Coordinates of C-alpha atoms in Angstrom, one line a residue:
Chain A
M1116 CA -40.6 -20.6 15.6
H1117 CA -40.2 -24.3 14.9
P1118 CA -37.8 -26.1 12.4
I1119 CA -39.8 -28.8 11.6
L1120 CA -43.2 -26.5 11.9
R1121 CA -41.9 -23.8 9.5
S1122 CA -42.7 -25.4 6.5
R1123 CA -45.4 -27.1 5.9
S1124 CA -43.6 -30.3 3.5
R1125 CA -41.0 -30.3 6.3
T1126 CA -44.1 -31.3 8.4
L1127 CA -45.7 -33.7 6.2
I1128 CA -42.4 -35.3 6.0
Y1129 CA -41.9 -36.0 9.6
I1130 CA -45.4 -37.1 10.3
A1131 CA -44.3 -39.7 7.8
V1132 CA -41.0 -41.3 9.5
W1133 CA -43.8 -41.3 12.9
I1134 CA -45.8 -44.2 10.7
P1135 CA -43.6 -46.6 10.9
V1136 CA -42.8 -46.8 14.4
A1137 CA -46.7 -46.6 15.2
A1138 CA -46.6 -49.9 12.7
L1139 CA -44.0 -51.0 14.8
L1140 CA -45.4 -50.2 18.2
T1141 CA -48.3 -52.2 16.8
G1142 CA -46.5 -54.8 16.6
V1143 CA -45.3 -54.7 19.9
V1144 CA -48.2 -54.1 22.2
S1145 CA -49.8 -57.9 19.8
R1146 CA -47.1 -59.6 19.5
G1147 CA -48.5 -61.6 22.9
G1148 CA -51.9 -61.7 21.1
A1149 CA -54.1 -60.4 24.0
V1150 CA -54.7 -57.1 22.0
G1151 CA -55.4 -58.2 18.1
L1152 CA -54.0 -55.6 15.7
G1153 CA -56.6 -54.0 14.6
E1154 CA -56.8 -53.5 18.2
G1155 CA -53.7 -51.8 18.7
A1156 CA -53.6 -49.5 15.3
A1157 CA -56.6 -47.9 16.4
I1158 CA -55.1 -47.5 20.1
L1159 CA -51.5 -46.5 18.8
V1160 CA -51.9 -44.6 15.7
P1161 CA -53.1 -42.4 16.7
M1162 CA -51.8 -41.5 20.0
C1163 CA -48.1 -41.6 18.1
F1164 CA -49.7 -38.8 16.0
I1165 CA -49.6 -36.8 19.5
Y1166 CA -46.6 -37.9 20.6
A1167 CA -45.6 -37.1 17.1
F1168 CA -45.5 -33.2 18.3
I1169 CA -44.7 -33.9 22.2
C1170 CA -41.4 -35.1 21.4
Q1171 CA -41.0 -31.6 19.5
A1172 CA -41.8 -29.6 21.8
S1173 CA -38.2 -30.8 23.1
W1174 CA -36.5 -28.1 20.2
Y1175 CA -37.4 -25.7 22.6
L1176 CA -35.6 -27.9 25.4
C1177 CA -32.7 -27.9 23.8
S1178 CA -32.7 -24.4 22.7
A1179 CA -32.2 -23.0 26.0
V1180 CA -30.4 -25.9 27.4
P1181 CA -27.1 -26.1 24.6
L1182 CA -24.8 -28.6 24.1
R1183 CA -21.5 -27.1 24.5
Q1184 CA -22.7 -24.1 26.9
T1185 CA -23.9 -27.1 29.7
D1186 CA -22.7 -29.4 31.6
V1187 CA -23.4 -32.9 31.2
A1188 CA -24.9 -34.3 34.1
R1189 CA -27.5 -30.4 34.2
L1190 CA -28.1 -31.8 30.0
L1191 CA -28.7 -34.7 31.1
A1192 CA -31.5 -34.4 34.4
T1193 CA -33.1 -31.9 32.3
H1194 CA -33.7 -34.6 29.1
A1195 CA -34.2 -37.5 31.4
T1196 CA -36.8 -35.3 33.8
A1197 CA -38.6 -33.6 30.4
A1198 CA -38.6 -37.7 28.2
T1199 CA -40.2 -39.2 32.0
A1200 CA -43.1 -36.7 32.1
S1201 CA -43.2 -36.8 28.5
S1202 CA -43.7 -40.0 28.0
A1203 CA -45.5 -40.8 31.7
I1204 CA -48.8 -38.1 30.7
W1205 CA -48.3 -40.0 27.1
V1206 CA -49.1 -43.2 28.6
G1207 CA -51.7 -41.2 31.5
M1208 CA -53.4 -40.2 27.7
G1209 CA -53.0 -43.2 25.8
W1210 CA -54.5 -45.5 29.2
L1211 CA -57.6 -42.1 28.5
W1212 CA -57.7 -43.2 25.5
V1213 CA -58.3 -47.5 25.3
Y1214 CA -61.0 -46.4 28.4
I1215 CA -62.9 -44.5 26.1
L1216 CA -62.3 -47.2 23.5
G1217 CA -63.4 -50.0 26.1
S1218 CA -66.6 -47.4 26.6
T1219 CA -67.6 -47.9 23.1
G1220 CA -68.4 -51.5 23.7
Y1221 CA -67.0 -52.5 20.2
M1222 CA -63.4 -53.2 22.0
D1223 CA -64.6 -56.1 24.7
G1224 CA -62.5 -56.0 28.1
I1225 CA -59.4 -53.8 26.5
V1226 CA -59.0 -52.3 29.3
Q1227 CA -57.9 -55.0 30.9
R1228 CA -55.9 -56.2 28.1
F1229 CA -54.3 -53.1 27.6
A1230 CA -53.2 -53.6 31.0
G1231 CA -50.2 -55.4 30.6
Q1232 CA -48.1 -53.1 27.8
L1233 CA -48.3 -49.8 29.5
P1234 CA -44.9 -50.2 30.6
I1235 CA -43.1 -51.3 27.3
L1236 CA -45.1 -48.2 25.7
F1237 CA -43.7 -46.1 28.6
F1238 CA -40.6 -47.4 27.6
S1239 CA -41.0 -46.9 23.9
G1240 CA -42.1 -43.4 24.8
L1241 CA -38.6 -42.5 26.2
L1242 CA -36.8 -44.6 23.7
L1243 CA -38.9 -41.6 21.3
F1244 CA -38.1 -38.8 23.3
S1245 CA -33.9 -39.5 23.6
L1246 CA -34.2 -39.9 19.6
A1247 CA -36.0 -36.6 19.5
V1248 CA -33.6 -34.3 21.9
V1249 CA -31.1 -35.8 19.0
L1250 CA -32.3 -34.8 16.6
N1251 CA -33.0 -31.7 17.7
Y1252 CA -29.5 -31.4 18.3
L1253 CA -28.3 -31.9 15.4
L1254 CA -30.9 -29.4 13.9
I1255 CA -30.1 -27.4 16.2
T1256 CA -25.6 -27.5 15.0
F1257 CA -27.1 -27.9 11.0
E1258 CA -28.7 -24.4 11.6
A1259 CA -25.8 -22.8 13.3
S1260 CA -22.9 -23.5 11.1
Q1261 CA -25.9 -23.1 8.3
L1262 CA -25.6 -18.7 9.7
V1263 CA -22.0 -18.9 11.0
E1264 CA -21.4 -19.7 7.0
K1265 CA -23.5 -17.2 5.8
Q1266 CA -22.6 -14.7 8.2
A1267 CA -19.5 -15.6 6.6
L1268 CA -20.0 -15.5 2.8
E1269 CA -21.9 -11.3 3.9
L1270 CA -18.9 -10.3 5.7
Q1271 CA -17.0 -11.4 2.7
V1272 CA -19.4 -9.2 0.5
L1273 CA -18.8 -6.0 2.3
N1274 CA -15.2 -6.3 2.3
R1275 CA -15.7 -6.3 -0.9
E1276 CA -17.5 -3.8 -1.0
A1277 CA -15.4 -1.5 1.6
E1278 CA -12.0 -2.7 -0.3
L1279 CA -13.4 -1.1 -3.8
R1280 CA -14.7 1.8 -1.7
T1281 CA -10.8 2.4 -1.5
L1282 CA -9.8 1.7 -4.2
R1283 CA -11.7 4.7 -5.5
A1284 CA -10.6 7.1 -3.1
Q1285 CA -7.1 5.7 -4.0
I1286 CA -7.7 8.3 -7.3
D1287 CA -8.4 11.7 -7.1
P1288 CA -10.5 12.9 -9.1
H1289 CA -9.3 16.3 -9.7
F1290 CA -6.2 14.2 -12.1
L1291 CA -8.5 13.9 -14.1
F1292 CA -9.6 17.2 -14.7
N1293 CA -6.6 18.4 -14.3
S1294 CA -5.0 16.5 -17.3
L1295 CA -8.0 17.1 -19.1
N1296 CA -7.0 20.8 -19.1
S1297 CA -3.8 20.5 -20.5
I1298 CA -5.3 18.7 -23.4
S1299 CA -8.2 21.6 -24.2
A1300 CA -4.8 24.0 -23.9
L1301 CA -2.4 21.5 -26.6
V1302 CA -5.4 20.4 -29.0
T1303 CA -4.2 24.3 -30.7
T1304 CA -0.4 24.1 -29.7
D1305 CA 0.4 20.3 -29.8
P1306 CA -1.9 18.7 -31.4
K1307 CA 0.1 15.3 -31.2
A1308 CA 1.0 15.8 -27.4
A1309 CA -2.5 16.3 -27.5
R1310 CA -3.5 12.8 -28.7
R1311 CA -0.4 11.3 -26.8
M1312 CA -2.3 13.0 -23.8
C1313 CA -5.4 11.0 -24.3
I1314 CA -4.0 7.8 -24.7
L1315 CA -2.5 8.2 -21.4
L1316 CA -5.4 8.8 -20.0
A1317 CA -7.1 6.9 -21.3
D1318 CA -4.1 3.0 -20.9
F1319 CA -3.9 5.1 -17.0
F1320 CA -8.4 4.9 -16.6
R1321 CA -8.4 0.8 -18.1
G1322 CA -6.2 0.3 -15.8
C1323 CA -7.5 1.1 -13.3
L1324 CA -10.3 -0.3 -13.4
K1325 CA -9.9 -4.1 -15.2
L1326 CA -6.9 -4.6 -12.6
G1327 CA -9.1 -2.5 -9.9
S1328 CA -11.1 -5.8 -9.8
E1329 CA -8.7 -8.1 -9.0
P1330 CA -7.7 -9.1 -5.7
R1331 CA -4.4 -9.4 -6.8
I1332 CA -1.9 -8.3 -9.9
S1333 CA 1.9 -8.2 -10.4
L1334 CA 3.7 -5.3 -9.3
S1335 CA 4.5 -5.7 -12.4
E1336 CA 1.5 -4.3 -13.5
E1337 CA 1.2 -1.7 -10.7
I1338 CA 4.3 -0.3 -12.3
R1339 CA 3.8 -0.4 -15.2
L1340 CA 0.0 1.8 -13.8
A1341 CA 1.7 3.9 -11.5
E1342 CA 4.5 4.8 -14.9
C1343 CA 1.5 6.0 -17.4
Y1344 CA 0.3 7.7 -14.4
L1345 CA 4.2 9.7 -13.7
D1346 CA 3.9 10.6 -17.6
I1347 CA 0.8 11.8 -17.2
E1348 CA 1.3 14.5 -14.6
R1349 CA 4.9 15.0 -16.4
V1350 CA 3.2 16.8 -19.9
R1351 CA 1.5 19.0 -17.1
L1352 CA 3.7 19.8 -14.8
G1353 CA 6.8 19.8 -17.3
A1354 CA 10.5 19.1 -16.7
R1355 CA 9.1 20.4 -12.4
L1356 CA 8.4 16.3 -12.6
Q1357 CA 11.6 14.2 -13.5
V1358 CA 10.9 10.2 -12.5
E1359 CA 13.8 8.2 -11.7
R1360 CA 12.6 4.7 -11.4
E1361 CA 15.1 0.8 -10.0
I1362 CA 13.4 -1.5 -10.4
D1363 CA 14.4 -4.8 -9.4
Q1364 CA 12.9 -7.8 -13.1
Q1365 CA 12.9 -10.6 -9.6
S1366 CA 10.1 -8.6 -7.4
G1367 CA 7.6 -8.0 -11.2
F1368 CA 6.5 -11.5 -10.1
C1369 CA 5.3 -11.3 -6.8
M1370 CA 1.5 -10.8 -6.6
V1371 CA 0.2 -7.0 -4.9
P1372 CA -3.0 -5.7 -3.8
P1373 CA -4.1 -3.5 -6.1
L1374 CA -3.1 0.0 -7.0
I1375 CA -1.9 0.1 -3.8
M1376 CA 1.3 2.1 -4.6
Q1377 CA -1.5 4.8 -6.1
P1378 CA -1.3 7.0 -3.2
L1379 CA 1.8 6.9 -3.0
I1380 CA 2.8 7.8 -5.8
E1381 CA 0.4 10.5 -5.5
N1382 CA 1.3 12.2 -2.6
A1383 CA 4.6 12.5 -3.4
I1384 CA 3.1 14.8 -7.2
T1385 CA 0.8 16.7 -4.7
H1386 CA 2.0 17.6 -0.9
G1387 CA 5.9 16.9 -3.0
I1388 CA 6.1 18.1 -5.9
G1389 CA 3.2 20.5 -6.1
P1390 CA 4.2 23.3 -4.4
M1391 CA 8.1 23.3 -5.1
V1392 CA 8.8 26.2 -7.2
E1393 CA 11.2 24.0 -9.1
G1394 CA 10.0 20.6 -8.3
G1395 CA 12.6 17.6 -8.1
T1396 CA 12.8 13.7 -8.7
V1397 CA 10.2 11.4 -8.4
R1398 CA 12.3 7.8 -6.9
V1399 CA 10.5 4.6 -6.9
Q1400 CA 11.9 1.5 -6.3
A1401 CA 11.1 -2.1 -6.0
E1402 CA 12.7 -4.9 -5.0
R1403 CA 12.6 -8.4 -3.7
N1404 CA 14.7 -9.3 -0.2
G1405 CA 14.1 -12.7 1.7
A1406 CA 9.9 -13.7 1.1
G1407 CA 9.0 -9.9 0.6
V1408 CA 9.3 -7.4 -1.8
K1409 CA 10.3 -4.0 -1.0
I1410 CA 8.5 -1.2 -2.3
V1411 CA 9.6 2.3 -2.0
V1412 CA 9.1 6.1 -3.1
E1413 CA 10.9 8.8 -2.7
N1414 CA 10.6 12.6 -3.2
P1415 CA 11.6 15.5 -2.1
Y1416 CA 9.7 18.2 -0.3
D1417 CA 9.4 21.8 1.3
P1418 CA 9.2 20.7 5.2
E1419 CA 9.3 25.1 5.3
L1420 CA 5.4 24.8 3.9
G1421 CA 3.7 23.7 7.4
A1422 CA 1.1 21.3 7.9
K1423 CA -0.8 22.3 4.7
T1424 CA 1.6 19.4 2.7
G1425 CA -0.4 15.8 3.7
S1426 CA -3.5 15.1 5.5
G1427 CA -2.0 11.9 5.6
V1428 CA -6.0 10.1 4.9
G1429 CA -4.4 8.8 1.5
L1430 CA -1.5 7.2 3.2
K1431 CA -3.8 5.9 6.9
N1432 CA -6.0 4.2 3.9
V1433 CA -3.1 2.0 2.7
R1434 CA -2.4 1.4 6.1
M1435 CA -5.5 -0.5 7.1
R1436 CA -5.4 -1.9 3.7
L1437 CA -2.4 -3.3 4.3
A1438 CA -3.7 -4.9 7.2
N1439 CA -6.8 -5.9 6.0
L1440 CA -4.5 -7.9 4.0
Y1441 CA -2.0 -8.8 5.5
S1442 CA -2.6 -8.5 9.1
D1443 CA 0.6 -7.9 10.3
N1444 CA 2.9 -9.3 7.1
A1445 CA 2.6 -6.1 6.1
R1446 CA 4.2 -3.0 7.1
L1447 CA 4.2 0.9 5.5
D1448 CA 7.1 2.9 6.8
I1449 CA 7.6 7.1 7.0
D1450 CA 10.6 9.2 6.8
R1451 CA 11.1 12.3 5.9
E1452 CA 14.7 13.2 6.1
G1453 CA 15.6 16.4 6.1
T1454 CA 13.8 17.4 2.7
R1455 CA 13.0 13.9 1.1
F1456 CA 9.6 12.6 2.3
R1457 CA 10.3 8.7 2.1
V1458 CA 7.1 6.4 1.8
Q1459 CA 8.2 1.8 2.2
L1460 CA 6.0 -0.9 1.6
Q1461 CA 7.1 -4.7 2.9
L1462 CA 4.8 -6.8 1.5
P1463 CA 5.0 -10.3 1.6
C1464 CA 5.3 -12.3 -1.7
Q1465 CA 2.8 -14.1 -2.8
S1466 CA 3.4 -15.9 -6.2
G1467 CA 0.7 -15.6 -8.8
T1468 CA -0.4 -18.3 -10.5
Chain B
M1141 CA -8.4 45.6 -19.8
R1142 CA -4.5 44.4 -17.9
I1143 CA -4.3 40.6 -16.3
V1144 CA -1.5 38.9 -14.9
I1145 CA -2.3 35.6 -15.5
V1146 CA -1.7 33.3 -12.2
D1147 CA -1.2 29.0 -12.6
D1148 CA 1.5 26.5 -11.6
E1149 CA 1.0 25.1 -15.0
E1150 CA 3.2 26.5 -17.7
L1151 CA 0.2 24.5 -20.3
A1152 CA -2.7 26.2 -17.8
R1153 CA -1.5 29.1 -18.8
R1154 CA -0.6 28.2 -22.6
L1155 CA -4.9 28.2 -22.4
L1156 CA -5.7 31.3 -20.4
R1157 CA -3.3 33.3 -22.4
E1158 CA -4.8 31.4 -25.7
Y1159 CA -8.0 32.0 -24.8
L1160 CA -7.0 35.8 -24.3
S1161 CA -5.6 35.9 -27.2
A1162 CA -9.3 37.2 -29.0
Y1163 CA -9.6 39.6 -27.6
D1164 CA -8.5 43.4 -28.0
D1165 CA -9.6 45.2 -24.9
V1166 CA -7.1 42.7 -22.4
E1167 CA -3.8 42.5 -22.6
V1168 CA -1.4 40.0 -20.8
V1169 CA 1.0 41.8 -18.1
A1170 CA 2.3 38.9 -16.0
E1171 CA 2.5 34.9 -15.6
C1172 CA 2.9 33.8 -12.5
A1173 CA 4.0 30.2 -12.0
N1174 CA 3.8 30.7 -8.3
G1175 CA 2.4 33.1 -5.6
F1176 CA 5.4 34.9 -4.7
E1177 CA 5.9 35.7 -8.2
A1178 CA 2.0 36.8 -7.5
V1179 CA 2.5 39.2 -5.3
K1180 CA 5.3 40.8 -6.5
A1181 CA 3.6 41.4 -10.0
V1182 CA 0.4 42.6 -9.0
T1183 CA 2.6 45.0 -6.9
D1184 CA 4.1 46.5 -9.1
L1185 CA 2.2 45.7 -12.0
K1186 CA -0.7 46.6 -10.7
P1187 CA -3.3 45.0 -12.9
D1188 CA -7.0 44.6 -13.2
L1189 CA -7.5 41.7 -12.9
M1190 CA -6.2 38.0 -12.2
L1191 CA -6.9 34.6 -13.1
L1192 CA -5.8 33.6 -10.2
D1193 CA -5.5 29.3 -9.8
I1194 CA -5.0 28.5 -6.0
Q1195 CA -3.6 25.3 -5.9
M1196 CA 0.3 26.5 -6.5
P1197 CA 3.7 25.7 -4.3
R1198 CA 4.6 29.0 -2.5
L1199 CA 1.3 30.2 -1.5
D1200 CA -1.9 29.7 -2.2
G1201 CA -4.6 31.7 -4.3
F1202 CA -5.9 32.6 -1.1
E1203 CA -2.9 33.3 0.6
V1204 CA -1.7 35.4 -2.5
L1205 CA -5.5 37.6 -2.6
E1206 CA -5.1 38.2 1.1
L1207 CA -1.8 39.7 0.8
V1208 CA -2.5 41.8 -2.5
G1209 CA -5.2 42.6 -1.0
R1210 CA -8.3 44.6 -2.7
E1211 CA -6.7 46.6 -5.3
V1212 CA -7.2 43.8 -8.4
G1213 CA -10.3 41.8 -9.4
V1214 CA -10.4 37.9 -9.3
I1215 CA -11.3 35.2 -11.5
F1216 CA -10.3 32.3 -9.5
V1217 CA -9.4 29.3 -11.8
T1218 CA -9.0 25.8 -10.6
A1219 CA -9.9 21.8 -10.8
Y1220 CA -11.1 21.5 -7.3
D1221 CA -14.8 22.9 -6.7
Q1222 CA -15.0 22.7 -3.2
Y1223 CA -13.2 26.8 -3.0
A1224 CA -16.3 28.0 -4.8
L1225 CA -18.0 28.6 -2.3
R1226 CA -14.1 30.4 -0.5
A1227 CA -14.3 32.0 -3.5
F1228 CA -17.7 33.9 -3.6
E1229 CA -16.9 35.0 0.3
V1230 CA -14.0 37.4 -1.2
H1231 CA -15.6 38.6 -3.7
A1232 CA -13.9 36.8 -6.7
V1233 CA -15.4 37.7 -9.5
D1234 CA -15.6 35.0 -10.6
Y1235 CA -15.4 31.0 -10.7
L1236 CA -13.8 28.9 -13.9
L1237 CA -13.5 25.1 -13.2
K1238 CA -11.6 22.9 -15.4
P1239 CA -11.7 22.3 -18.0
F1240 CA -13.4 25.7 -19.2
A1241 CA -14.8 26.2 -22.3
E1242 CA -13.9 30.0 -24.4
D1243 CA -17.9 30.9 -23.2
R1244 CA -17.6 30.4 -20.2
L1245 CA -14.7 32.9 -19.8
R1246 CA -16.1 35.0 -21.9
A1247 CA -18.9 36.0 -19.4
A1248 CA -16.3 35.8 -16.7
L1249 CA -14.3 38.4 -18.2
D1250 CA -17.9 40.4 -18.7
R1251 CA -18.5 40.2 -14.7
A1252 CA -15.0 41.6 -14.9
R1253 CA -15.5 44.7 -16.8
S1254 CA -18.7 45.3 -14.4
R1255 CA -16.7 45.0 -11.0
V1256 CA -13.7 46.1 -11.7
A1257 CA -14.8 49.7 -11.0
A1258 CA -15.7 48.3 -7.4
K1259 CA -12.9 47.7 -5.6
A1260 CA -11.8 47.4 -2.0
L1261 CA -15.8 45.6 -0.6
V1262 CA -13.5 43.5 2.2
A1263 CA -11.1 44.4 3.9
P1264 CA -7.9 42.7 3.2
A1265 CA -7.5 41.1 6.8
Q1266 CA -9.8 39.2 7.6
L1267 CA -9.6 37.3 4.0
S1268 CA -7.2 34.4 5.3
V1269 CA -10.7 34.8 8.7
M1270 CA -13.1 33.9 5.7
A1271 CA -11.2 31.9 2.9
R1272 CA -10.7 29.5 6.3
P1273 CA -12.1 26.2 5.5
A1274 CA -14.9 25.5 8.2
G1275 CA -13.6 24.0 11.3
S1276 CA -10.3 24.0 10.4
H1277 CA -7.5 26.0 11.7
L1278 CA -4.9 28.5 10.7
E1279 CA -1.4 25.8 9.1
R1280 CA 0.7 28.9 8.4
V1281 CA 0.4 33.0 7.3
A1282 CA 1.6 34.5 4.9
I1283 CA 3.4 37.9 5.4
R1284 CA 4.2 40.4 2.6
D1285 CA 6.9 42.9 3.2
G1286 CA 7.6 44.8 1.0
A1287 CA 8.8 42.8 -2.4
N1288 CA 9.3 40.3 0.3
V1289 CA 6.3 37.7 1.5
H1290 CA 7.0 36.0 4.2
V1291 CA 4.9 32.1 5.1
I1292 CA 5.3 30.9 8.2
P1293 CA 4.3 27.6 9.6
V1294 CA 2.6 28.1 12.9
S1295 CA 4.2 25.5 14.9
K1296 CA 6.8 28.3 14.8
I1297 CA 5.4 31.4 16.1
D1298 CA 6.2 31.7 20.0
Y1299 CA 3.9 34.8 20.5
I1300 CA 1.2 37.3 18.7
E1301 CA 1.2 40.7 20.0
A1302 CA -0.9 43.3 19.4
Q1303 CA 1.1 46.8 18.0
D1304 CA -1.9 49.5 17.4
D1305 CA -3.4 48.4 14.0
Y1306 CA -0.9 45.8 14.0
V1307 CA 0.0 42.4 15.8
C1308 CA 4.2 41.4 15.6
F1309 CA 4.2 37.1 14.9
R1310 CA 7.5 36.9 17.3
A1311 CA 9.1 33.6 16.0
E1312 CA 13.2 32.4 15.6
G1313 CA 13.7 35.4 16.9
K1314 CA 12.8 37.4 14.4
R1315 CA 9.2 39.6 14.2
Y1316 CA 7.1 39.7 11.2
L1317 CA 3.8 42.8 11.1
K1318 CA 1.0 42.4 10.0
Q1319 CA -2.0 44.6 9.1
Q1320 CA -4.5 42.8 11.6
T1321 CA -6.4 42.4 15.0
L1322 CA -5.5 40.3 17.6
A1323 CA -9.2 39.3 17.8
E1324 CA -8.4 38.0 14.3
I1325 CA -6.0 36.3 14.4
E1326 CA -7.5 34.8 17.7
T1327 CA -9.9 32.6 16.0
A1328 CA -8.2 31.6 12.7
L1329 CA -5.6 29.8 15.3
D1330 CA -6.0 26.2 16.5
P1331 CA -7.3 26.9 20.2
E1332 CA -5.9 23.8 21.6
Q1333 CA -2.4 25.6 20.8
F1334 CA -2.7 29.3 20.9
V1335 CA -4.3 30.7 24.4
R1336 CA -5.1 34.6 24.5
I1337 CA -3.4 34.9 27.9
H1338 CA -3.6 38.7 27.9
R1339 CA -5.3 41.9 25.6
S1340 CA -1.8 42.1 24.2
Y1341 CA -0.4 38.4 23.3
I1342 CA -1.6 35.0 22.0
L1343 CA 0.2 32.5 23.4
N1344 CA 1.8 29.5 21.8
I1345 CA 1.3 26.7 24.5
D1346 CA 4.1 25.2 23.9
R1347 CA 7.1 27.4 24.2
L1348 CA 5.5 28.6 27.9
A1349 CA 8.5 26.9 30.9
K1350 CA 6.2 28.4 33.6
L1351 CA 4.2 29.8 35.2
E1352 CA 4.3 33.1 38.1
L1353 CA 2.8 34.5 40.4
Y1354 CA 3.0 38.0 40.6
A1355 CA 0.7 40.4 42.5
K1356 CA -2.0 38.8 44.3
D1357 CA -4.5 38.3 40.7
S1358 CA -2.0 38.4 37.8
H1359 CA 0.6 36.1 36.6
A1360 CA 3.3 36.3 34.3
A1361 CA 4.2 33.5 31.8
I1362 CA 7.6 32.3 31.6
L1363 CA 8.4 30.6 28.1
R1364 CA 11.1 28.6 27.1
D1365 CA 13.9 31.6 25.5
G1366 CA 13.0 33.7 29.0
T1367 CA 10.7 35.7 28.1
R1368 CA 8.1 37.4 30.3
L1369 CA 4.5 37.5 29.1
A1370 CA 1.6 39.5 32.2
V1371 CA -1.0 36.7 32.1
S1372 CA -4.2 38.8 33.4
R1373 CA -7.0 37.0 34.6
S1374 CA -9.6 35.7 32.3
G1375 CA -6.6 34.8 30.7
Y1376 CA -5.3 33.0 33.7
A1377 CA -8.9 30.9 33.5
R1378 CA -8.3 30.2 29.6
L1379 CA -4.7 29.0 29.9
N1380 CA -5.8 26.5 33.5
A1381 CA -9.0 25.4 31.0
V1382 CA -6.0 24.5 28.2
L1383 CA -3.7 22.4 30.5
K1384 CA -6.1 21.0 32.4

């Protein structure tokens, strides 16, 4: 559907634009005195009204020969032909109208008197049609840019939703159930520890909810969250879990996507420490290097346990997030060395505002 | 009722012990922190009931059950609800989801009392097959050898040979016997990796060095370590289908 005819107010505005055009043309045809002002208006007002719609037919033409994809010669030829044809038809219709008017007897000899004005009407027709073509190209460009903007907005919303979905997937819900079970056990034997565990859980989930909704958080906040998680797991796993950290103060200011470390830490526990009878030490390391920041999570693991440890879904998620957020400027490396499993994240260090 | 508690978390065991202390007819005979200990405890102590976690070091709950057979009733205690179906397929008495209330444990114990007499519902050899989630393949094999338990990742298996009522796993130059049929093992393994080349053999195709024409219609598979295995006509077709 034609964009101008799509709404009534637009149509009215468009027709209003043609009123001065009709007035101007009336002035032009009556300038020599052969045609009176009243006669000119009676001829040209209906003519202009009709031509307003004829000109809009060029919109379909403009859509059919888009500005960028068509070569200039073809463009000009198409529109010149269309303009000539439209103008000729229009002048023909006008001539018919004058003939009808003349036959009523009110305008004596109008047919002969008006004949001299036909060439200038024809050129006006060409000009007006060309203006309409220009206007329609502008309109099409405007609509296209609006569409691009809308699509960009939609894409942004989709990306955000995907991001939130991945965030939710970062935290294994069984972590909560196991922690609640620990609290259930502590309530009678060690009420203080039970309370501490409640507070740790609340801190962790509050942190996740609050920071998870930010596009970026500082690495120090991210590490605090990871430590909160590890504290909870220490209550659960007891002496089997030890934590070593080596955090360079400078790295704390870097802004990182929230919960980017969570799957690494979770993997270290569920696939590293969890399946080992004697447990072990999870090492968390962060340091500035050049324009970036390096985050390392290292844990012992038992290669004898077979493929059962680690499906790699968590790490794949992290990789996808990094690719979405940084394209090629971030990387995740995994290396297994004997019984050590090491995941290294390299991110650009963006400073916070 | 004599009970063994199996959970890798000290706090989870403490909770169960506390709940169970309320019952006069219940005696906790052992607490185990991993699957190996559980197998040993059940073998040595012959309890009536096991309260068994699923995700544990070394052996998971289903593997423990497979190794100890149906000598003992089982109540699974876990935070994971996705195992519930499997648990009932292996005829568990009940399935408790952590965290659980005391009442819930009481109901499970009531069921256990009435079920403890009924044993040997499922042959242990079928457990590993049944306890596998649909669409996944066996990743490791747990084999009991007296009081010892061997866990072999399937990638280390060279081939599996049928021997009367047993199957013999060959891995890293060692032999491990398990009471199971070759057909049961075959369905549990990844068909892209393990091919039934003969009535008596399943071969890990990574170990295959070459195929030799043996007689007019039969072939022999030569493994990387030089072992020769007979390949039947249908086995040869299956092998070709996998190797393309």
